[in-house]
Short mmCIF file of C-alpha atoms (C1' of nucleotides) in Angstrom, two decimals:
data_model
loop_
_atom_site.label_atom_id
_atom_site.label_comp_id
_atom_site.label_asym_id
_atom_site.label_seq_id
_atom_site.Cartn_x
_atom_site.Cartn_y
_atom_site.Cartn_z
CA UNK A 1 0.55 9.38 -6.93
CA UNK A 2 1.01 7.29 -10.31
CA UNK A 3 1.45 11.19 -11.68
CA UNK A 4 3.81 12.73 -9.11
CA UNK A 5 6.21 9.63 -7.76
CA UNK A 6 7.47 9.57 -11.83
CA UNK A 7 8.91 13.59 -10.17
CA UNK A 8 9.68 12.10 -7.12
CA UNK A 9 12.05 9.40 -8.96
CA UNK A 10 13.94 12.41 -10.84
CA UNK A 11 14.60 13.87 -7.49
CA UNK A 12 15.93 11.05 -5.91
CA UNK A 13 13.76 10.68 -3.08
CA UNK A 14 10.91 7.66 -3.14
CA UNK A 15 6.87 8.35 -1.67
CA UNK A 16 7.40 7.53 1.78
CA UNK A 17 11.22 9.20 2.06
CA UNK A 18 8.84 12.24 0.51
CA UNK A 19 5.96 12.25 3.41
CA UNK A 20 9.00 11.93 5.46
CA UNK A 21 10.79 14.70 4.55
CA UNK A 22 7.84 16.91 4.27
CA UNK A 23 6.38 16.24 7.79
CA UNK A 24 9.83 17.17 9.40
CA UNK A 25 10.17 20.20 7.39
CA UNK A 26 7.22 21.66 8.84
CA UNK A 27 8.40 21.37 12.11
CA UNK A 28 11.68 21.43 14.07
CA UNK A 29 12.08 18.01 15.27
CA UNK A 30 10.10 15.14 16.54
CA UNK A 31 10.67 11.95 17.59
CA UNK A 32 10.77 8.85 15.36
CA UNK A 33 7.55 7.63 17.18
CA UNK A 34 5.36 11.10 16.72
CA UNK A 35 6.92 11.03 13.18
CA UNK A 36 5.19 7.64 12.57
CA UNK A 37 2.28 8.65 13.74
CA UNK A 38 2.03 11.89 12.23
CA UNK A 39 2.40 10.48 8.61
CA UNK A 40 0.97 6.82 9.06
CA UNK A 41 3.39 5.43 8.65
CA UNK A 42 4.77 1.90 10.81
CA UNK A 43 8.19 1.85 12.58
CA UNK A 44 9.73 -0.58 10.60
CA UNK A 45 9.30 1.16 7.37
CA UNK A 46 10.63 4.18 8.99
CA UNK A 47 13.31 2.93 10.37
CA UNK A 48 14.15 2.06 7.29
CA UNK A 49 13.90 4.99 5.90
CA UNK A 50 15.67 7.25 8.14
CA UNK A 51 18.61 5.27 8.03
CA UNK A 52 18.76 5.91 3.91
CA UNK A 53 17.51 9.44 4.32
CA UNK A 54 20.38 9.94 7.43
CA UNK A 55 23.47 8.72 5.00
CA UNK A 56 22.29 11.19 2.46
CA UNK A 57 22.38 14.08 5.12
CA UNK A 58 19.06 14.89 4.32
CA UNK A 59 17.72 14.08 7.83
CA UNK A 60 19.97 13.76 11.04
CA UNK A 61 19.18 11.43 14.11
CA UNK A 62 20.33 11.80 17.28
CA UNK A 63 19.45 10.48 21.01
CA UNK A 64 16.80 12.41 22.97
CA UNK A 65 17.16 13.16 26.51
CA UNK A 66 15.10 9.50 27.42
CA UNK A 67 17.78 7.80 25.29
CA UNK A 68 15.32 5.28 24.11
CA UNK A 69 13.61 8.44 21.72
CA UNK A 70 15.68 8.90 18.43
CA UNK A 71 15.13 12.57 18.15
CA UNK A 72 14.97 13.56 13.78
CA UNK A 73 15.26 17.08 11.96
CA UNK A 74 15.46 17.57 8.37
CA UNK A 75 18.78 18.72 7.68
CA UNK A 76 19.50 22.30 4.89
CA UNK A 77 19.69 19.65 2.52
CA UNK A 78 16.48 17.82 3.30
CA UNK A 79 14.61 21.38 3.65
CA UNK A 80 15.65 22.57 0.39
CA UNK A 81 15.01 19.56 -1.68
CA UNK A 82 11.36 20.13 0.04
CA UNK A 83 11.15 23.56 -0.82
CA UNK A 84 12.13 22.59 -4.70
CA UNK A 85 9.28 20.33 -4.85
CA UNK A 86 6.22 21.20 -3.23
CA UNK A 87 4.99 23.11 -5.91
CA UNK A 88 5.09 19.92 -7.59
CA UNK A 89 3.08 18.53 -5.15
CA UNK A 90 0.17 21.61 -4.41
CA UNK A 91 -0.05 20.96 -8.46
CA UNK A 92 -1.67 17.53 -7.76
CA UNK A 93 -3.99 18.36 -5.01
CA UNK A 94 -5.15 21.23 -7.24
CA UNK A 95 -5.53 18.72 -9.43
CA UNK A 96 -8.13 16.15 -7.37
CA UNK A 97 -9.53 19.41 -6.41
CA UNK A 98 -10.91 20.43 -9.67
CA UNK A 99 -11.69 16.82 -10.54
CA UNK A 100 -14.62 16.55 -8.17
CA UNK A 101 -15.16 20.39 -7.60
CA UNK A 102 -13.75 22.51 -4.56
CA UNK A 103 -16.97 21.89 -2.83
CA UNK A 104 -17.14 18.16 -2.90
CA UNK A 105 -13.11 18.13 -2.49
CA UNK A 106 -13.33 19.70 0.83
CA UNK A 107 -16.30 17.59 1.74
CA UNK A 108 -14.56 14.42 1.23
CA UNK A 109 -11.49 15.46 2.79
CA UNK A 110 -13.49 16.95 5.94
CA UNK A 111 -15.51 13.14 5.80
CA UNK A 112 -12.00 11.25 5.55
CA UNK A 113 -10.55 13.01 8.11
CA UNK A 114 -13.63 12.26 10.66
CA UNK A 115 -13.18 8.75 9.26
CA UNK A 116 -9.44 8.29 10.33
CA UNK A 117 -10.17 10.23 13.69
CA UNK A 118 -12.95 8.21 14.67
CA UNK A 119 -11.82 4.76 13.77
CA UNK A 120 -8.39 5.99 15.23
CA UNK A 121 -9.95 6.83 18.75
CA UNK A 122 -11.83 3.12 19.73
CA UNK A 123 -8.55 1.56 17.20
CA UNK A 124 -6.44 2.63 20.62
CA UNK A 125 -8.96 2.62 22.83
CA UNK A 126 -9.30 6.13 24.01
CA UNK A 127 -5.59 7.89 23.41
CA UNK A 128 -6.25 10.05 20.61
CA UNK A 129 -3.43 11.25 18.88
CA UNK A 130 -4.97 12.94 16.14
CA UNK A 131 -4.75 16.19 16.14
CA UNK A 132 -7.79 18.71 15.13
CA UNK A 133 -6.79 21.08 12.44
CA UNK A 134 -8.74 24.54 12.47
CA UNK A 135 -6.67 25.24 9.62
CA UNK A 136 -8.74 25.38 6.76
CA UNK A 137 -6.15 25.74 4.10
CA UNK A 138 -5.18 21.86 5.63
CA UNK A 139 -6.01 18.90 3.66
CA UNK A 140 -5.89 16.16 5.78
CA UNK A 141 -3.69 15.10 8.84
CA UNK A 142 -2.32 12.84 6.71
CA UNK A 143 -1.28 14.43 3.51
CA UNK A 144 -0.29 11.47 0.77
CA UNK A 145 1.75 14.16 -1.03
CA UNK B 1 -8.05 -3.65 7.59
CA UNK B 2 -5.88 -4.16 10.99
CA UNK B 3 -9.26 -5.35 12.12
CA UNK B 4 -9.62 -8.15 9.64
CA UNK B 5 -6.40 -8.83 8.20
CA UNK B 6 -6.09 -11.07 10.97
CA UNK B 7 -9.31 -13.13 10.54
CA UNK B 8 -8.44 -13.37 6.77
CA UNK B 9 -4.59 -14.94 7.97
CA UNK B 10 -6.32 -17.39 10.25
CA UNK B 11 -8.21 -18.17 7.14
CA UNK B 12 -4.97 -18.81 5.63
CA UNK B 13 -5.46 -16.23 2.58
CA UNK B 14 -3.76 -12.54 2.57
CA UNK B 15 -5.84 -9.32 1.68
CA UNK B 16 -5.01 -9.77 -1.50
CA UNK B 17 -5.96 -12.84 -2.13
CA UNK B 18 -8.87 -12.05 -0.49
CA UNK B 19 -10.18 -9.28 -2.43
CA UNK B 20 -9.07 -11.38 -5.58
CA UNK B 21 -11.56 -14.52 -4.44
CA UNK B 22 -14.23 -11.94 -3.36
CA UNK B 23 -14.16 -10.61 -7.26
CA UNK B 24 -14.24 -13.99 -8.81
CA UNK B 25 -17.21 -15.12 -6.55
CA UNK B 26 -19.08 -13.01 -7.83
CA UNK B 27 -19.00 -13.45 -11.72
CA UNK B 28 -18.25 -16.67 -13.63
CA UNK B 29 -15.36 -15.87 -15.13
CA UNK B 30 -12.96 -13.16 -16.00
CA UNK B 31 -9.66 -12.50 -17.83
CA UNK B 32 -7.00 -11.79 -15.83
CA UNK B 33 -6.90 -8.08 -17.08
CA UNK B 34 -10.36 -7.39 -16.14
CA UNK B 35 -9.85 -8.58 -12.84
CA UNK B 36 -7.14 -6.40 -12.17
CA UNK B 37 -8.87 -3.63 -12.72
CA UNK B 38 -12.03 -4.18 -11.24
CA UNK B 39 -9.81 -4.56 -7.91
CA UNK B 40 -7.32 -2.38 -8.43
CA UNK B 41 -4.43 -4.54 -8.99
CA UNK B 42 -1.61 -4.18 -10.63
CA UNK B 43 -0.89 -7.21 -13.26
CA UNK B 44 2.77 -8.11 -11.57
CA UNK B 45 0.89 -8.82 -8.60
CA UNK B 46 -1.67 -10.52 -10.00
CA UNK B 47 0.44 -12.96 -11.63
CA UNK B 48 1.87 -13.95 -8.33
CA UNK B 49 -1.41 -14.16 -6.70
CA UNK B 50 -3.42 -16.34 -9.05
CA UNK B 51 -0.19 -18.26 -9.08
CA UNK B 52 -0.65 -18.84 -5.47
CA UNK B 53 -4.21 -19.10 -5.36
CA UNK B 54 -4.17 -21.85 -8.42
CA UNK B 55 -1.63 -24.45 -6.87
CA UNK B 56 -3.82 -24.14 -3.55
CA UNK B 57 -6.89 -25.11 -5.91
CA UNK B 58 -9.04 -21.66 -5.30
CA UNK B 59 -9.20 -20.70 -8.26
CA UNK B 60 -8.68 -22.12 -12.08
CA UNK B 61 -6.50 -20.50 -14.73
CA UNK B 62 -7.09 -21.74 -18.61
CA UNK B 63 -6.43 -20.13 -22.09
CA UNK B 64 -9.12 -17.82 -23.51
CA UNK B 65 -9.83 -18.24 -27.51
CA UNK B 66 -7.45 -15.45 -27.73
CA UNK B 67 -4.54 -17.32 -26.31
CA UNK B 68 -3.13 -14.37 -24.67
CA UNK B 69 -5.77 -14.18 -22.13
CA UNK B 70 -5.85 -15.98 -19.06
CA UNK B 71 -9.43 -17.03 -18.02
CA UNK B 72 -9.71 -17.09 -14.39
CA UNK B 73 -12.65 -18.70 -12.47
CA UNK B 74 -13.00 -19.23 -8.77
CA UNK B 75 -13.67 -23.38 -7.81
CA UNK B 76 -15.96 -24.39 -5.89
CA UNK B 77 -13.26 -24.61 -2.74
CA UNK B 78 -12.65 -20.68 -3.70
CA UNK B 79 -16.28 -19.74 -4.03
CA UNK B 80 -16.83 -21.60 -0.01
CA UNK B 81 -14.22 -19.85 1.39
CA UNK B 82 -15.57 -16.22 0.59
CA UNK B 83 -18.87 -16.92 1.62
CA UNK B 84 -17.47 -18.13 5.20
CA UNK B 85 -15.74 -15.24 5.52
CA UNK B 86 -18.36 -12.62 3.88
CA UNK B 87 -20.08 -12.18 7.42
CA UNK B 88 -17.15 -10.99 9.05
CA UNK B 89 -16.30 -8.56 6.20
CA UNK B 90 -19.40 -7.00 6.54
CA UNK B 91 -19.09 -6.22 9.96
CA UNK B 92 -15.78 -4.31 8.97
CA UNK B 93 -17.82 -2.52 6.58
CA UNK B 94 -20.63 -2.05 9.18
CA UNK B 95 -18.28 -0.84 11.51
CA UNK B 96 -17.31 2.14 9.32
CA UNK B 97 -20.39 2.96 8.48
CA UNK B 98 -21.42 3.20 12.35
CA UNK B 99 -18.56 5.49 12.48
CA UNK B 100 -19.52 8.06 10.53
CA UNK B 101 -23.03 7.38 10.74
CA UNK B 102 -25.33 6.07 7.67
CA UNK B 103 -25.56 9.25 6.10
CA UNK B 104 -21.96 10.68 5.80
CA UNK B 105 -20.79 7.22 5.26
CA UNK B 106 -23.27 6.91 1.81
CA UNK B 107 -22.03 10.31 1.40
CA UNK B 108 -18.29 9.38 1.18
CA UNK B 109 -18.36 5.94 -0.72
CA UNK B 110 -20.31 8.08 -3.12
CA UNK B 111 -17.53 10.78 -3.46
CA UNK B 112 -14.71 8.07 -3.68
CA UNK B 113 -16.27 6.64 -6.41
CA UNK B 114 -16.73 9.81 -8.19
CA UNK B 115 -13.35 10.65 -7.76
CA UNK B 116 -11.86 7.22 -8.71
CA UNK B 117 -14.15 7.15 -11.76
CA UNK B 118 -13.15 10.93 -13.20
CA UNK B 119 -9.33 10.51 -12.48
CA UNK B 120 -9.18 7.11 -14.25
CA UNK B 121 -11.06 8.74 -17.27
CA UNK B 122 -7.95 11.35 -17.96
CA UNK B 123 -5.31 8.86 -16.76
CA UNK B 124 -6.78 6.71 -19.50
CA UNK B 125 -7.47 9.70 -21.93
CA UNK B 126 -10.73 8.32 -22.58
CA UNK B 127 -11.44 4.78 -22.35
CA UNK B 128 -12.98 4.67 -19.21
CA UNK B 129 -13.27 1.10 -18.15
CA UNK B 130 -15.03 1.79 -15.03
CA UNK B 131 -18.58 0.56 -15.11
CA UNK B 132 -21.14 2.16 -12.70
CA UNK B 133 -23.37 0.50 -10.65
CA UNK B 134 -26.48 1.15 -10.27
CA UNK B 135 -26.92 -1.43 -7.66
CA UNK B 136 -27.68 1.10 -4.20
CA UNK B 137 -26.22 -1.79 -2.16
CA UNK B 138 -22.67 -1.55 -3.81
CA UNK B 139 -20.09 0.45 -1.54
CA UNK B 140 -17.76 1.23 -4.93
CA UNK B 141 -16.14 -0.45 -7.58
CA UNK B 142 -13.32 -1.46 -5.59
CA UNK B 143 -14.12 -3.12 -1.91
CA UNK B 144 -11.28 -2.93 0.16
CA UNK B 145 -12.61 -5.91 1.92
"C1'" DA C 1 17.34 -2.00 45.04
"C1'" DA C 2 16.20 -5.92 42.07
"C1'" DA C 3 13.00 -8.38 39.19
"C1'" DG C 4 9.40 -7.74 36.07
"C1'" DA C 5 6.63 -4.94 32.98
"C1'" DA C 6 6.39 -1.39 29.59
"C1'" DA C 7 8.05 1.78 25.95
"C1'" DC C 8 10.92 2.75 21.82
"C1'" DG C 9 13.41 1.32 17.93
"C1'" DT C 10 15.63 -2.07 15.18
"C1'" DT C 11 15.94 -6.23 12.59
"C1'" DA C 12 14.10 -10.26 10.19
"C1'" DA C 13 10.93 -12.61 7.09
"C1'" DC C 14 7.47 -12.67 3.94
"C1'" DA C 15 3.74 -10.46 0.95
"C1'" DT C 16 2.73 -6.67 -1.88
"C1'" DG C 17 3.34 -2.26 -4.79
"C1'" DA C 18 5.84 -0.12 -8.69
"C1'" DT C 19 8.53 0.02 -12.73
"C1'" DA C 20 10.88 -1.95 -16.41
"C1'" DA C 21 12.23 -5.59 -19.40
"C1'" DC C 22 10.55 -9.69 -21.78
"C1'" DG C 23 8.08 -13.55 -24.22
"C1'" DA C 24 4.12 -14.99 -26.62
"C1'" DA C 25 0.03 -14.08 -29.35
"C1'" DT C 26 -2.51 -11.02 -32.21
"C1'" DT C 27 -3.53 -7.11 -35.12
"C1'" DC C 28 -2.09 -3.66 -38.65
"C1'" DG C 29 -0.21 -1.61 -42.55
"C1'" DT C 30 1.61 -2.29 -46.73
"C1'" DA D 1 1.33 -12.63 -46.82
"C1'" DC D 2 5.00 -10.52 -43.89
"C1'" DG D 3 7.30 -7.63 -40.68
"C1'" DA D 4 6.27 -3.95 -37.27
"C1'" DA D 5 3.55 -2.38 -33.78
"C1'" DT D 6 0.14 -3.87 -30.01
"C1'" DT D 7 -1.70 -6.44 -26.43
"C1'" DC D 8 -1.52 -9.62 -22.46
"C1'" DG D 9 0.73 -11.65 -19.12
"C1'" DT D 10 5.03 -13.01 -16.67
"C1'" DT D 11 9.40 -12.21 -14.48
"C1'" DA D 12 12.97 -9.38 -12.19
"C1'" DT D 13 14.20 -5.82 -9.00
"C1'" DC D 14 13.80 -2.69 -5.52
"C1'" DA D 15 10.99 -0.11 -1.93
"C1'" DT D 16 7.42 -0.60 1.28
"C1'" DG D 17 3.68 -2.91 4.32
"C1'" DT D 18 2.97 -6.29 8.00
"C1'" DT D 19 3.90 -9.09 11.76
"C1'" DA D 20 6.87 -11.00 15.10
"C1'" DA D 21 11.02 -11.38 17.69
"C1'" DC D 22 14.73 -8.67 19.94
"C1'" DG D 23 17.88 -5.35 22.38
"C1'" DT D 24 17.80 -1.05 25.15
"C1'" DT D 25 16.26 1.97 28.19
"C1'" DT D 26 12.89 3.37 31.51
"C1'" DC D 27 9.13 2.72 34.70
"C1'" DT D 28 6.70 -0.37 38.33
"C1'" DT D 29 6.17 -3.20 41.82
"C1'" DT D 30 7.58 -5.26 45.76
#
DNA sequence: AAAGAAACGTTAACATGATAACGAATTCGT
DNA sequence: ACGAATTCGTTATCATGTTAACGTTTCTTT
């Protein structure tokens, strides 16, 4: 990260208003909790965080049907600026890749993933919210950048 | 760490703190700069920490023969408190390793510190200040807990 | 249906992470 | 020897992590 937030800072947008942006890009919309989840990230930073990230149009709240759910997409705006930099951030993964070698790369991902599942599963006790991925091009459920 | 930040408050020292006390317990002395990196810790929030830590009497700050360097030392106070909390730390660390099972576990700790170790070397360009360890009982150069 | 419990977010308070600017001490080049 | 560049640590500032306390809305229980 010490190599990519410096590119983050030029585009306005800090680490955690990045994993933000990214995870909702990738979908259509999701609730602030399943948003938290998703990236790791605790409500009060996210809260936080969507509240910058909604005055700068780049993400847009709005009530779900249960009106306690705050219901977030990523706005044009928000898409785009994700579009402009994930090349930026593929460049950095490619990087830790070749560092340790694509074979010990995906082995350590695969073992960190297991890690987070299975401390994740007796951490709450039986509701498992982590997803598998068979998706072998994915790099983690819980991609830093 | 949700698991034993909590022991470590009821302790009265944060994570930080913690993993500062741990370092110092186990060497005489250090300068404050090595001890930042052998944990991982930036110098800003060193500063604060040993700041802490030094009114409350854990550990001792004096001027090196180069006067720029701060010698720090754990006292006797800070050397009792990590070994009354070293059991439960190591049941954190036991609990991971049950986790992913002794094998995969070794397996991982080794990879991390391969990977910390080769992307310090080009951060640094060089002048790789991370010492191995040959020790088989060390789980890394940097133990979260 | 009404009181209580639970779920979802927000806010508050404090500790830490990150970056930059600084002060003090030391080393270098001339 | 002297001023510039370095090195080490501190301080300032802002964003985030962490925990707890709250306000709303919904679900449960009776």
């Amino acid at each position: 990260m010490d190599r990519f937030r410096p590119k983050l800072k030029r585009a306005g947008v800090t680490e955690q208003q990045w994993r933000v942006l990214r995870a909702l890009s990738e979908t259509d919309e999701m609730d602030a909790g399943e948003l938290a989840q998703a990236i790791c990230l605790r409500m009060p930073s996210l809260s936080r965080i969507l509240a910058d990230l909604n005055e700068r149009r780049l993400v847009q709240k709005q009530l779900g049907a249960d009106r306690r759910l705050r219901i977030v997409r990523a706005t044009r705006q928000g898409r785009a600026l994700v579009e402009r930099l994930s090349p930026l951030s593929e460049q950095q993964y490619r990087r830790i890749e070749s560092a340790l070698g694509t074979k010990h790369y995906q082995r350590l991902m695969k073992d960190l993933d297991t890690l987070i599942a299975r401390l994740s599963v007796d951490e709450t006790e039986g509701s498992s919210t982590v997803q598998e991925h068979a998706d072998p091009a994915a790099r983690g459920q819980n991609p830093a950048l």
